[in-house]
CSV table of C-alpha atoms in Angstrom, one decimal:
chain,number,residue,atom,x,y,z
A,217,MET,CA,-29.9,-165.7,-46.6
A,218,ALA,CA,-30.7,-168.6,-44.3
A,219,LEU,CA,-28.9,-168.8,-40.9
A,220,ASP,CA,-28.1,-172.4,-40.5
A,221,PHE,CA,-26.9,-172.1,-37.0
A,222,ILE,CA,-30.3,-171.0,-35.7
A,223,ARG,CA,-32.5,-173.9,-34.7
A,224,LYS,CA,-35.9,-174.3,-36.2
A,225,PRO,CA,-39.0,-174.7,-33.9
A,226,TYR,CA,-39.2,-178.3,-32.4
A,227,GLU,CA,-35.9,-179.3,-33.9
A,228,GLU,CA,-34.2,-181.8,-31.6
A,229,VAL,CA,-30.5,-181.5,-31.0
A,230,PRO,CA,-28.9,-184.6,-29.5
A,231,LEU,CA,-26.9,-184.0,-26.3
A,232,THR,CA,-23.3,-185.1,-26.0
A,233,LYS,CA,-22.2,-187.5,-23.3
A,234,GLU,CA,-20.5,-184.5,-21.4
A,235,GLN,CA,-23.7,-182.5,-21.6
A,236,LEU,CA,-25.7,-185.4,-20.2
A,237,LEU,CA,-23.3,-185.9,-17.3
A,238,GLU,CA,-23.4,-182.2,-16.5
A,239,MET,CA,-27.2,-182.2,-16.5
A,240,ALA,CA,-27.1,-185.2,-14.1
A,241,ARG,CA,-24.8,-183.1,-11.8
A,242,LEU,CA,-27.2,-180.1,-12.0
A,243,TYR,CA,-30.1,-182.2,-10.8
A,244,LYS,CA,-28.4,-183.3,-7.7
A,245,ARG,CA,-29.3,-181.6,-4.4
A,246,PRO,CA,-28.5,-179.3,-2.7
A,247,THR,CA,-26.1,-177.5,-5.1
A,248,GLY,CA,-28.1,-178.3,-8.3
A,249,LEU,CA,-30.0,-175.0,-8.2
A,250,LYS,CA,-26.9,-172.9,-7.5
A,251,ARG,CA,-25.1,-174.6,-10.4
A,252,PHE,CA,-28.1,-174.1,-12.7
A,253,VAL,CA,-28.3,-170.3,-12.2
A,254,ASN,CA,-24.7,-170.0,-13.5
A,255,TYR,CA,-25.9,-171.2,-16.9
A,256,VAL,CA,-28.7,-168.6,-17.1
A,257,GLU,CA,-28.1,-165.2,-18.7
A,258,ILE,CA,-30.4,-162.2,-18.4
A,259,ASN,CA,-30.4,-159.4,-20.9
A,260,THR,CA,-29.9,-155.9,-19.6
A,261,ALA,CA,-29.3,-152.5,-21.3
A,262,ASP,CA,-25.6,-153.1,-20.8
A,263,GLY,CA,-25.7,-156.5,-22.4
A,264,PRO,CA,-26.1,-160.0,-21.1
A,265,ILE,CA,-25.2,-160.7,-17.4
A,266,ASN,CA,-24.8,-164.1,-15.7
A,267,PHE,CA,-27.8,-164.6,-13.4
A,268,GLY,CA,-25.6,-166.3,-10.8
A,269,LYS,CA,-23.9,-163.0,-10.3
A,270,VAL,CA,-27.0,-161.0,-9.5
A,271,ILE,CA,-29.4,-163.5,-7.9
A,272,LYS,CA,-30.4,-162.6,-4.3
A,273,ASP,CA,-30.7,-165.1,-1.4
A,274,PHE,CA,-34.5,-164.9,-1.3
A,275,GLN,CA,-34.6,-165.6,-5.0
A,276,TYR,CA,-32.7,-168.8,-4.3
A,277,ASP,CA,-35.2,-169.6,-1.6
A,278,MET,CA,-38.1,-169.1,-4.0
A,279,LEU,CA,-36.5,-171.2,-6.8
A,280,ASP,CA,-35.6,-173.9,-4.3
A,281,LEU,CA,-39.2,-174.0,-3.1
A,282,MET,CA,-40.5,-174.3,-6.6
A,283,GLN,CA,-37.9,-177.0,-7.5
A,284,ASN,CA,-38.6,-179.1,-4.4
A,285,ASN,CA,-42.4,-178.8,-4.2
A,286,ASP,CA,-44.4,-179.6,-7.3
A,287,ARG,CA,-47.6,-178.0,-5.9
A,288,SER,CA,-46.2,-174.5,-5.0
A,289,VAL,CA,-48.1,-171.3,-5.7
A,290,LEU,CA,-46.5,-167.9,-5.4
A,291,LEU,CA,-49.1,-165.4,-4.5
A,292,ALA,CA,-47.3,-162.1,-5.1
A,293,SER,CA,-48.4,-159.3,-7.3
A,294,ARG,CA,-46.2,-157.1,-9.3
A,295,GLN,CA,-44.2,-154.4,-7.4
A,296,MET,CA,-44.4,-156.4,-4.1
A,297,SER,CA,-40.7,-155.8,-3.4
A,298,LYS,CA,-39.8,-159.3,-4.3
A,299,CYS,CA,-36.5,-158.0,-5.7
A,300,VAL,CA,-35.7,-155.7,-2.8
A,301,THR,CA,-33.2,-156.7,-0.1
A,302,GLY,CA,-31.5,-154.9,2.7
A,303,ASP,CA,-28.6,-153.8,0.6
A,304,THR,CA,-30.8,-152.1,-2.0
A,305,SER,CA,-29.8,-148.4,-2.3
A,306,ILE,CA,-32.4,-145.7,-1.9
A,307,THR,CA,-32.2,-141.9,-1.8
A,308,ILE,CA,-33.8,-140.1,1.1
A,309,LYS,CA,-34.4,-136.3,1.4
A,310,ASN,CA,-34.7,-134.2,4.6
A,311,ASP,CA,-37.8,-132.0,4.0
A,312,LYS,CA,-36.5,-129.3,6.4
A,313,THR,CA,-32.9,-128.9,5.1
A,314,GLY,CA,-33.3,-130.3,1.5
A,315,GLU,CA,-30.3,-132.6,2.1
A,316,GLU,CA,-30.3,-135.8,0.1
A,317,ARG,CA,-28.5,-139.0,1.2
A,318,GLU,CA,-28.2,-142.4,-0.4
A,319,ILE,CA,-28.5,-145.2,2.1
A,320,THR,CA,-29.6,-148.9,2.0
A,321,ILE,CA,-33.1,-150.0,2.9
A,322,LYS,CA,-31.6,-151.8,5.9
A,323,GLU,CA,-30.1,-148.6,7.2
A,324,PHE,CA,-33.4,-146.8,6.5
A,325,HIS,CA,-35.3,-149.5,8.5
A,326,GLU,CA,-32.9,-149.1,11.4
A,327,LEU,CA,-33.3,-145.3,11.3
A,328,MET,CA,-37.1,-145.6,11.4
A,329,LYS,CA,-36.9,-148.1,14.3
A,330,ALA,CA,-34.6,-145.8,16.3
A,331,LYS,CA,-36.9,-142.8,15.6
A,332,GLN,CA,-40.0,-144.8,16.8
A,333,LEU,CA,-38.2,-145.8,20.0
A,334,ASN,CA,-37.2,-142.2,20.7
A,335,GLU,CA,-40.8,-141.1,20.2
A,336,ASN,CA,-42.1,-143.6,22.7
């Protein structure tokens, strides 16, 4: 059974006048990028999620850099914490008491800074 609603490879679909106007609005600066991400969906185990709802500020910065500079190179390997921000939750464990706490990376950073200041 053929699925007629699925496009074939290289099949061109003409855009409507409304779609062309919306595309023109998306290309305008500085809000073009922020409008664009609201059209993108990412697939998760819980189903598709709108990218505009989960994108982080630094990801906007990276996308903006790529959009506004045609000769950009992002030199970052996998697992380089590109998707970690201060509000990312982590679990820490006290080795002496065995107590576990869930805190943000920002809170953990502040704890380590305070600990370092107290040691000096």
